[in-house]
Coordinates of C-alpha atoms and ligand atoms in Angstrom, one line a residue:
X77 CA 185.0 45.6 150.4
X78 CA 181.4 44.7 149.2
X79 CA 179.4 42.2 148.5
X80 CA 176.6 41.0 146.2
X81 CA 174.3 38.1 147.4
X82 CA 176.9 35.3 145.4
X83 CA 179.9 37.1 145.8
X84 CA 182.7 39.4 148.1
X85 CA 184.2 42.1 146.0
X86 CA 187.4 43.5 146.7
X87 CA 188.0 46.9 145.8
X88 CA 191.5 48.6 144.8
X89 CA 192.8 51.6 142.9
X90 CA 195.2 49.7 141.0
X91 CA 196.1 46.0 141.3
X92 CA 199.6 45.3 140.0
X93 CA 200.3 41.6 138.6
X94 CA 203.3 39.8 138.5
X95 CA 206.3 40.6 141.2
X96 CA 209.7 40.7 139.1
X97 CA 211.4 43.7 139.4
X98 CA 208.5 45.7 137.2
X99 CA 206.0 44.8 139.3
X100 CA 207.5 45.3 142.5
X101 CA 209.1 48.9 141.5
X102 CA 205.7 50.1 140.3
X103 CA 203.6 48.7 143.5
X104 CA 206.1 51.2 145.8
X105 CA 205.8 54.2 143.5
X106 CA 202.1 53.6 143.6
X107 CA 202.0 53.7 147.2
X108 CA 203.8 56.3 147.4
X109 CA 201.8 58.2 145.8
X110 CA 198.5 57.4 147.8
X111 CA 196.5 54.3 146.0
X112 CA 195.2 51.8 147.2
X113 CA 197.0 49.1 145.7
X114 CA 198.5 45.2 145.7
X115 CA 200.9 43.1 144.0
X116 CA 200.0 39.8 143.1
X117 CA 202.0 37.3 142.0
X118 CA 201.6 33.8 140.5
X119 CA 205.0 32.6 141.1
X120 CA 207.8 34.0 143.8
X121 CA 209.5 37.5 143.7
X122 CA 211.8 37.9 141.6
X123 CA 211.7 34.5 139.3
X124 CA 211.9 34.2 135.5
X125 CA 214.1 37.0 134.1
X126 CA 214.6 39.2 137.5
X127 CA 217.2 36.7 139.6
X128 CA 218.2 35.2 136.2
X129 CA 219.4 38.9 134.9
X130 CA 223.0 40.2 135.2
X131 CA 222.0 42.8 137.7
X132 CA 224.0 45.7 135.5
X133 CA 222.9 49.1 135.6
X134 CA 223.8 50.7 132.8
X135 CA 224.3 54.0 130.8
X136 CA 224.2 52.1 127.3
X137 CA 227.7 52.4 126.3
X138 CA 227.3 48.5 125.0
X139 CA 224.8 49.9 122.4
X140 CA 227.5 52.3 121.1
X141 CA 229.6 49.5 119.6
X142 CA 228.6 50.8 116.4
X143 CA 230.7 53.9 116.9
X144 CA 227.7 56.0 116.9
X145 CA 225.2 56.9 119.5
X146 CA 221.9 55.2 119.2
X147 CA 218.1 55.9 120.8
X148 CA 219.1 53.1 123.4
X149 CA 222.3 54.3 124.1
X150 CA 220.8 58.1 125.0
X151 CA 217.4 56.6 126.4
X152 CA 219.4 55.0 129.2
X153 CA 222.0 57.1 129.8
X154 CA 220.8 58.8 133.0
X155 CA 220.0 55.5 134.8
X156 CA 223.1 54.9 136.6
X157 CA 222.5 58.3 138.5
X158 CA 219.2 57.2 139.1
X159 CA 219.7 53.9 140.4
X160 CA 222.4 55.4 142.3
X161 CA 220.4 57.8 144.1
X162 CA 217.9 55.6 145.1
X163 CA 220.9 53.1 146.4
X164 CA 221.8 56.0 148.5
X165 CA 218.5 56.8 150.0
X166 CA 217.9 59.4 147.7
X167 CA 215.5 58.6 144.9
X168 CA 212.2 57.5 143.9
X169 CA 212.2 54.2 145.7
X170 CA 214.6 53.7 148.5
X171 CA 217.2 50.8 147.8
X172 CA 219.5 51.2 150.7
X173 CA 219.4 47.4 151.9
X174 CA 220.4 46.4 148.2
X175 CA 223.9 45.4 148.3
X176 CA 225.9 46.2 145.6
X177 CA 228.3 43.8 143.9
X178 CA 230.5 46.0 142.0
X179 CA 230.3 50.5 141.3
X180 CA 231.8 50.0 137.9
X181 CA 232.1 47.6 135.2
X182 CA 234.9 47.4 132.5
X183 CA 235.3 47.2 128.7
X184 CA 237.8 45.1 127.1
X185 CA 239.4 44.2 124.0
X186 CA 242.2 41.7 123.1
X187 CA 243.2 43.1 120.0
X188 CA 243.3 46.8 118.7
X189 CA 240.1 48.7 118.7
X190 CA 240.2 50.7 115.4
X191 CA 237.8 53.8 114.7
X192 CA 236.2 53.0 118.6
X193 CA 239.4 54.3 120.3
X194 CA 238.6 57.7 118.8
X195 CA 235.2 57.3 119.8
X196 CA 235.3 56.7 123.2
X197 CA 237.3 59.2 123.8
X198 CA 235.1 61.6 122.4
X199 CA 232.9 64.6 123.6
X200 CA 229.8 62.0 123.3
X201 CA 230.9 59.7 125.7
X202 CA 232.4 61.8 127.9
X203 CA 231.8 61.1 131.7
X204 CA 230.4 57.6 130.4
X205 CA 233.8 56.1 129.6
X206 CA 237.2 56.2 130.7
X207 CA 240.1 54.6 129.4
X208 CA 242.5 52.5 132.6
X209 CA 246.0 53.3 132.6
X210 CA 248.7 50.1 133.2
X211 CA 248.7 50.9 136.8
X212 CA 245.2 50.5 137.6
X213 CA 244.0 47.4 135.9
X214 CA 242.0 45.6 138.1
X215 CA 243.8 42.1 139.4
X216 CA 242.4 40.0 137.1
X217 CA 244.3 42.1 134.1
X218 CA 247.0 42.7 136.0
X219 CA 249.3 40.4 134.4
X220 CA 251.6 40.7 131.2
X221 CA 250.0 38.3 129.2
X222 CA 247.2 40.7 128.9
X223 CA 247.9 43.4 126.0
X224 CA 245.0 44.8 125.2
X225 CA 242.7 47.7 126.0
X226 CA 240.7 48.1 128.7
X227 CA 238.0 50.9 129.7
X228 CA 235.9 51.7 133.1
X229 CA 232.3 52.4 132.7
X230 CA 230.1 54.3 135.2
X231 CA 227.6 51.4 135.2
X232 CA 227.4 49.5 138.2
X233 CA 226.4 46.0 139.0
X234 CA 223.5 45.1 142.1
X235 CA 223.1 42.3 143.8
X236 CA 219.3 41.1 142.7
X237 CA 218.2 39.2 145.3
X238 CA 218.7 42.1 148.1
X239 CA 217.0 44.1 145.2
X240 CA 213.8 42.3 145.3
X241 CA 214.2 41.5 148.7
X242 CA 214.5 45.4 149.4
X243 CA 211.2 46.5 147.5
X244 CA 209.6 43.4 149.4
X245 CA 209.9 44.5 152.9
X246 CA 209.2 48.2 151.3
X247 CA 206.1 46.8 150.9
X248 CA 205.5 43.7 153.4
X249 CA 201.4 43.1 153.5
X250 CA 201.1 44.7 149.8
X251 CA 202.3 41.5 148.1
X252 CA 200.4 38.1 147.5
X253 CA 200.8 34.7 145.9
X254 CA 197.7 34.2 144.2
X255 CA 196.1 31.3 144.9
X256 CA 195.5 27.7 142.2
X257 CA 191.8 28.7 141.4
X258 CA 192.1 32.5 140.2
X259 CA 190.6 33.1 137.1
X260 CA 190.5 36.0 135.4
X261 CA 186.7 37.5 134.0
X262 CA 185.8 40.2 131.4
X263 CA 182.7 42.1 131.5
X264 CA 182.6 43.9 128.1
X265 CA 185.1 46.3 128.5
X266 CA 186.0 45.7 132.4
X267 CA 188.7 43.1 133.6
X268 CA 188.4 41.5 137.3
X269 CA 189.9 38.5 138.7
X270 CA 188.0 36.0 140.8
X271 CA 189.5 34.2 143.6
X272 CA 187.7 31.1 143.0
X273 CA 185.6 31.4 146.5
X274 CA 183.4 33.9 145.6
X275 CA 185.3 36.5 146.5
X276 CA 186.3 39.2 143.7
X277 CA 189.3 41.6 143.2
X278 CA 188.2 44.4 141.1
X279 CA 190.6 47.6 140.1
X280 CA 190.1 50.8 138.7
X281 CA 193.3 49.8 137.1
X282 CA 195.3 46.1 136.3
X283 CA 198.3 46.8 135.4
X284 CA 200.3 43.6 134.1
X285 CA 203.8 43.3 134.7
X286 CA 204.5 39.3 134.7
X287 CA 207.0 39.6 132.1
X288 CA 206.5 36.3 129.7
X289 CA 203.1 35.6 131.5
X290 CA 201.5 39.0 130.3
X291 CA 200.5 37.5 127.0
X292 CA 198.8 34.3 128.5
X293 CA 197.2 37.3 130.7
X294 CA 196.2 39.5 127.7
X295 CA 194.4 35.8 126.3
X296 CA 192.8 34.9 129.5
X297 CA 190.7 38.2 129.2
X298 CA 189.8 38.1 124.8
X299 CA 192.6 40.5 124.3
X300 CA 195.5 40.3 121.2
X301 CA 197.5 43.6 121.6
X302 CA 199.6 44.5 122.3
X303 CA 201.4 41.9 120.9
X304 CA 204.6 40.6 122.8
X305 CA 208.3 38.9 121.3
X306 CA 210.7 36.6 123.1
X307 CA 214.2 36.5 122.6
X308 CA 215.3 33.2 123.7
X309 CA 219.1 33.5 125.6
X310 CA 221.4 30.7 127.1
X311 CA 223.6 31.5 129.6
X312 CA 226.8 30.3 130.6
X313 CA 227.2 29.9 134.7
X314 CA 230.8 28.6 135.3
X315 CA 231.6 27.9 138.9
X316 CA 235.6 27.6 139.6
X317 CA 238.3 28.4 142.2
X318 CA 239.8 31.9 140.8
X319 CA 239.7 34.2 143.0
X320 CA 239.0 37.2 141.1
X321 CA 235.1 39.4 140.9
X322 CA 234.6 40.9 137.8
X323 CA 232.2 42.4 135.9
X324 CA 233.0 43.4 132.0
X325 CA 232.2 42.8 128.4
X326 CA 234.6 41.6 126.3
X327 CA 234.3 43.1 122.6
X328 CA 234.7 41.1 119.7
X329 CA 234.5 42.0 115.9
X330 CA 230.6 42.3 116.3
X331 CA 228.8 45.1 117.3
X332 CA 227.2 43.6 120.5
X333 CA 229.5 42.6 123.4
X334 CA 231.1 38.9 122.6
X335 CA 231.1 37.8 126.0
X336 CA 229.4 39.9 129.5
X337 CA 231.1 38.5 132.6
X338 CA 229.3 39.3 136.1
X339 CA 230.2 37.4 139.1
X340 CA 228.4 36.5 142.1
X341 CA 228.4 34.5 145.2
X342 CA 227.4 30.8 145.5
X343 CA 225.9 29.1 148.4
X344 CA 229.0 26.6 148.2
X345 CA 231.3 29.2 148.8
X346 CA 233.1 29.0 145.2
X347 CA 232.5 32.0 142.7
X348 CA 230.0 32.1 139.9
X349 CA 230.7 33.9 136.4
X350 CA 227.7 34.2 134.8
X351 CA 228.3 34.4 130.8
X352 CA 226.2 36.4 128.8
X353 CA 226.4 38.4 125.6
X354 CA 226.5 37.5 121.9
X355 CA 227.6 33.6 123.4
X356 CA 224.2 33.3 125.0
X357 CA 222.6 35.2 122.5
X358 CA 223.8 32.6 120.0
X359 CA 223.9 30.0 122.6
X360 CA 220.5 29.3 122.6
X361 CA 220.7 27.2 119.4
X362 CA 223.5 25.4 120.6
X363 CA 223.0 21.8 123.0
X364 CA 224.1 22.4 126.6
X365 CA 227.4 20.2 126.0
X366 CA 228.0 22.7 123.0
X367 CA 227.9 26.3 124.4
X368 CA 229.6 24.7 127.2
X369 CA 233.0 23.9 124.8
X370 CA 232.8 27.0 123.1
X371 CA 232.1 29.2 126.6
X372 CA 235.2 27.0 128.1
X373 CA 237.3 27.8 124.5
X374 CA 236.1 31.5 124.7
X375 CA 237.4 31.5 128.5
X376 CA 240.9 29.7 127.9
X377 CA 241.5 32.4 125.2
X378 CA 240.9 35.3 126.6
X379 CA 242.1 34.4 129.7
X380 CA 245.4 32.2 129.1
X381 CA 246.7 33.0 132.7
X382 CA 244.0 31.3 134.6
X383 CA 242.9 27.9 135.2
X384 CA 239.8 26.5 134.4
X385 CA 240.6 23.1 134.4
X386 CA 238.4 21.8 137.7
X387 CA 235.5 24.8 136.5
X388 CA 232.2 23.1 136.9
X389 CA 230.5 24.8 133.6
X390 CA 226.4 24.3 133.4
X391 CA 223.6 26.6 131.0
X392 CA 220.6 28.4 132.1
X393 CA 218.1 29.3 129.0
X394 CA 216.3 31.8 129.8
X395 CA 213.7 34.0 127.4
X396 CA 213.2 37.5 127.4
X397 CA 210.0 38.8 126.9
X398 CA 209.2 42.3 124.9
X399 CA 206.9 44.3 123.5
X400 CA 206.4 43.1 120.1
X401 CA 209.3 45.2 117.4
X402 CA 209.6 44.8 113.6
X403 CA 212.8 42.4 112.9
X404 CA 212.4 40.7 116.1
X405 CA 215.3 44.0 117.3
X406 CA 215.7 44.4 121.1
X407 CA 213.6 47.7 122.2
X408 CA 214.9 50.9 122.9
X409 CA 212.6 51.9 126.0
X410 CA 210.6 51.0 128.5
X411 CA 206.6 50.1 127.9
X412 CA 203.4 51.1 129.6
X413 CA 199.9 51.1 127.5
X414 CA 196.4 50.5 127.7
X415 CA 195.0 47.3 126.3
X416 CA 193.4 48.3 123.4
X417 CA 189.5 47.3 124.0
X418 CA 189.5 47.2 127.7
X419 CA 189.1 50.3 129.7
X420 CA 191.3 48.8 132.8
X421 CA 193.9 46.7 132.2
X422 CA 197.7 48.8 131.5
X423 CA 200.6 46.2 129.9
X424 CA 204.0 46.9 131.2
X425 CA 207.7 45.3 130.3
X426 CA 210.6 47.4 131.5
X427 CA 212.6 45.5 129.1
X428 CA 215.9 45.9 130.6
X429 CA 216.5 46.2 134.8
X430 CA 218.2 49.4 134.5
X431 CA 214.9 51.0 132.8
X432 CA 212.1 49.9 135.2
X433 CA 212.4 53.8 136.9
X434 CA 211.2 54.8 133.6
X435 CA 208.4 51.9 133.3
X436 CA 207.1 52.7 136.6
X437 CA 207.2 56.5 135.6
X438 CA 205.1 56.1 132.3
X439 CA 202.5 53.9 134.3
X440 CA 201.9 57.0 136.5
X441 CA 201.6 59.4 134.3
X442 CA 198.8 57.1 132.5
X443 CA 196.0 59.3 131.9
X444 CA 194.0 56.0 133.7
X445 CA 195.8 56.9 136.3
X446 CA 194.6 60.5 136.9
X447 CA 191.5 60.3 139.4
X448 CA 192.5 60.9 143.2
X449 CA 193.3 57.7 145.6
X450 CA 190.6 56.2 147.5
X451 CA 190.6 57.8 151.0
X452 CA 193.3 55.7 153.4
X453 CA 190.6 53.8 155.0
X454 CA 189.2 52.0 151.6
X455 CA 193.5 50.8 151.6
X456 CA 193.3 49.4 154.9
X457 CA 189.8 47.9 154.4
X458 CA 190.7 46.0 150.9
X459 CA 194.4 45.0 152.3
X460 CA 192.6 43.0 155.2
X461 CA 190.2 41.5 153.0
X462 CA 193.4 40.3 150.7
X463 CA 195.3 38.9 153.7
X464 CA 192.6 36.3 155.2
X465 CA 192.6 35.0 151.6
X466 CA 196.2 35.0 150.3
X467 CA 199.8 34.4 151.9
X468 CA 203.0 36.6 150.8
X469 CA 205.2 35.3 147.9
X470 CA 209.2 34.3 148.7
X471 CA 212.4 35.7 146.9
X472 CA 213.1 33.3 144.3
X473 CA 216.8 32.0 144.9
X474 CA 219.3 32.5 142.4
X475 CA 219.0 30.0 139.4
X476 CA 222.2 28.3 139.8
X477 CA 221.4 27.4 143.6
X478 CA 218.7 25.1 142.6
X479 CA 220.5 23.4 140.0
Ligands
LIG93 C1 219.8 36.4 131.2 C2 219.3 37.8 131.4 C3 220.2 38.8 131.8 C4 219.8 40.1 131.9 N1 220.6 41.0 132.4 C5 220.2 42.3 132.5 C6 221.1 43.3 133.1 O1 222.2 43.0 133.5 N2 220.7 44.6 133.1 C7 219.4 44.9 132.7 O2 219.1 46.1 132.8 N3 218.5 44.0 132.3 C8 218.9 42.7 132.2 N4 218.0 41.7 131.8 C9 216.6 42.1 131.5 C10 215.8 42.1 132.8 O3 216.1 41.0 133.6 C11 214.3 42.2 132.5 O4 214.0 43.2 131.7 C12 213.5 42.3 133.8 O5 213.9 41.5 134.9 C13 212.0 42.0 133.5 O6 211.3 42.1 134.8 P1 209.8 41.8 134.8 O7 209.4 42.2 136.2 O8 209.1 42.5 133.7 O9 209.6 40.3 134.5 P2 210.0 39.0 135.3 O10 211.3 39.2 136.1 O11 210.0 37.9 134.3 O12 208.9 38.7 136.4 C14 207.6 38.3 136.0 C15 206.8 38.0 137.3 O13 205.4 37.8 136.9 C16 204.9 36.6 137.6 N5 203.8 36.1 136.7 C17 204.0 35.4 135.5 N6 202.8 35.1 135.0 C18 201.8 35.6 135.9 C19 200.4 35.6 136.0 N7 199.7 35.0 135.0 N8 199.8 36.1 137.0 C20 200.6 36.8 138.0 N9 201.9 36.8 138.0 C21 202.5 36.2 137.0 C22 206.1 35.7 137.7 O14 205.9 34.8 138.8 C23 207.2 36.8 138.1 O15 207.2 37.0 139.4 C24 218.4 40.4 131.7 C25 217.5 39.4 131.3 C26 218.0 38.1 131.2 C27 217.0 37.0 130.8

């Protein structure tokens, strides 16, 4: 810490802002490698797109509905080993208090699958895919009205608020909410952010990670680039008395998934499918009262067997937020880069879960990144300064729990 006559600076290797999953990730592979760092956060851990995500880890098979491999399909095909590792104490970030709410996740089709059949069972996707014989359909195929094909993925689902939870207490007194009056400053070509008491947080590096809120970030300090897209989704969260967990896509003519089912506990004891895929991709033009008759159609077709007469059915729109691509398309990697025009401030959006290992990665091997750590004491020094001033954010709760 120093100080001018006016004002209390606070000094840190690299301050890392916003705490979704990006932000969080980054601030323990940070640490771990010896900087003095901080996460803070304007709103709690976890909220906007972290708790409102699926939680699927995934090799990319869903990007192969094409029948070809694509760059998103073989830029995330190593990520369920990675994830896994790091689930079992293993990897580059320890996740063993993350529960896990499913090690695989199926595939399915009602009707015939043409040219994909061949496909799937290909040299490509070998190891990725696996078709499910009769005798080991899951319980919710398991009955004769079902006659179509179904396939096992080595994806795997995680439970997101033990996720975030998990890198918090990583991390406990690294993390703060930041407080009504922070402002951010520029100083030609140097960011810092004032805590509106005088006091001053100033970084060798920023590196932004708020998801949506990077771009009201990159305006705050005169900056336009990079440039960042939302893709608006709405979400289906059906609540009902089945009995069965299941995590799948259902494929339709299209070449994205027609439906993504993932289920998840509910405070009130009942299980929650969460509906995503091409129906809250398209959803989000439709009124709540609309996507909610076609999401209860969808469900009564595909599943004739089950009941969702007493289903209580509500939406959850949602945007995703993206480094800017031509055609509005969905990007194929993670993204870390410097602000063009200022010499400290990195911009970060994972843009899928499953990818944020490789976001975190790319931060640090930033060449902004390459002097050594401040000595330990400067870590301890700036940490105590931060925690007279701010208090830790919570885990935002799931979305459907506070509606
Ligand atoms: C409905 C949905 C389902 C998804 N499902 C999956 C999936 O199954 N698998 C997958 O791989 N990906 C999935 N994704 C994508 C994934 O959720 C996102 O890529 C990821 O969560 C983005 O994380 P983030 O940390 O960048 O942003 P966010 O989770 O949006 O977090 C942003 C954080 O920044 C903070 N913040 C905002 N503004 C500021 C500011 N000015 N100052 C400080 N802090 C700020 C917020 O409070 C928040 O804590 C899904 C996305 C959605 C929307």
């Amino acid at each position: 810490m120093s100080a001018t006559s006016s004002e209390t600076y606070i000094n840190l290797d690299v301050a890392v802002i916003g705490g979704g999953i990006a932000g969080l990730w980054l601030l323990d592979r940070l640490r771990q490698s010896g900087y003095c760092t901080a996460l803070l956060s304007k709103g709690p851990l976890g909220t906007e797109q972290t708790v409102a995500s699926q939680g699927m880890i995934h090799g990319g098979v869903k990007y192969t509905l094409t029948g070809t491999l694509s760059g998103a399909s073989e830029a995330i095909a190593d990520m369920p080993a990675h994830w896994r590792a790091c689930l079992a104490g293993d990897g580059d970030v320890d996740l063993r208090n993350t529960k896990i709410l499913s090690d695989h996740f199926y595939m399915w089709s009602s009707s015939t699958l043409g040219k994909l059949t061949s496909f799937f069972a290909s040299r490509a996707l070998r190891g990725r895919v696996e078709k499910v014989a009769k005798s080991d359909r899951p319980a919710l195929f398991d009955n004769p009205a079902f006659s179509g094909s179904l396939y096992k993925l080595v994806d795997m689902v995680v439970d997101v608020p033990s996720l975030v939870a998990n890198l918090a207490d990583n991390n406990a007194g690294h993390i703060f909410q930041l407080n009504a009056e922070h402002q951010w400053r520029r100083k030609s070509k140097v960011a810092e952010l004032q805590l509106g008491n005088g006091t001053v947080i100033r970084a060798r590096q920023f590196i932004f990670t708020a998801g949506k809120g990077n771009q009201a970030l990159l305006q705050a300090l005169e900056a336009d680039k990079p440039e960042q897209q939302i893709r608006p989704l709405r979400q289906l969260v059906v609540r009902h008395n089945n009995p069965y967990a299941f995590y799948g896509h259902c494929l339709g003519a299209e070449k994205t998934p027609r439906l993504t089912i993932s289920s998840h506990p509910s405070a009130d004891g009942r299980m929650v499918w969460y509906l995503g895929g091409s129906l809250a991709e398209e959803g989000y033009q439709l009124s709540d009262a609309e996507l909610i008759a076609k999401g209860r159609a969808e469900l009564t077709q595909l599943f004739p067997w089950l009941d969702f007469a007493s289903a209580e059915f509500s939406t959850l729109y949602i945007e995703r937020a993206e480094p800017k691509q031509p055609g509005l398309v969905r990007p194929d990697q993670a993204y870390a880069e410097p602000v063009p025009g200022l010499d400290n401030v990195t911009v970060a959006w994972p843009t899928k879960l499953t990818l944020t290992p490789n976001m975190a990665h790319q931060v640090l091997e930033q060449q902004a990144l390459a002097q050594q750590p401040s000595p330990a004491a400067a870590d301890a020094q700036a940490l105590t300064a931060l925690r007279a001033q701010l208090s830790p954010p919570h885990v935002a709760p799931l979305p459907w729990e506070t509606t």
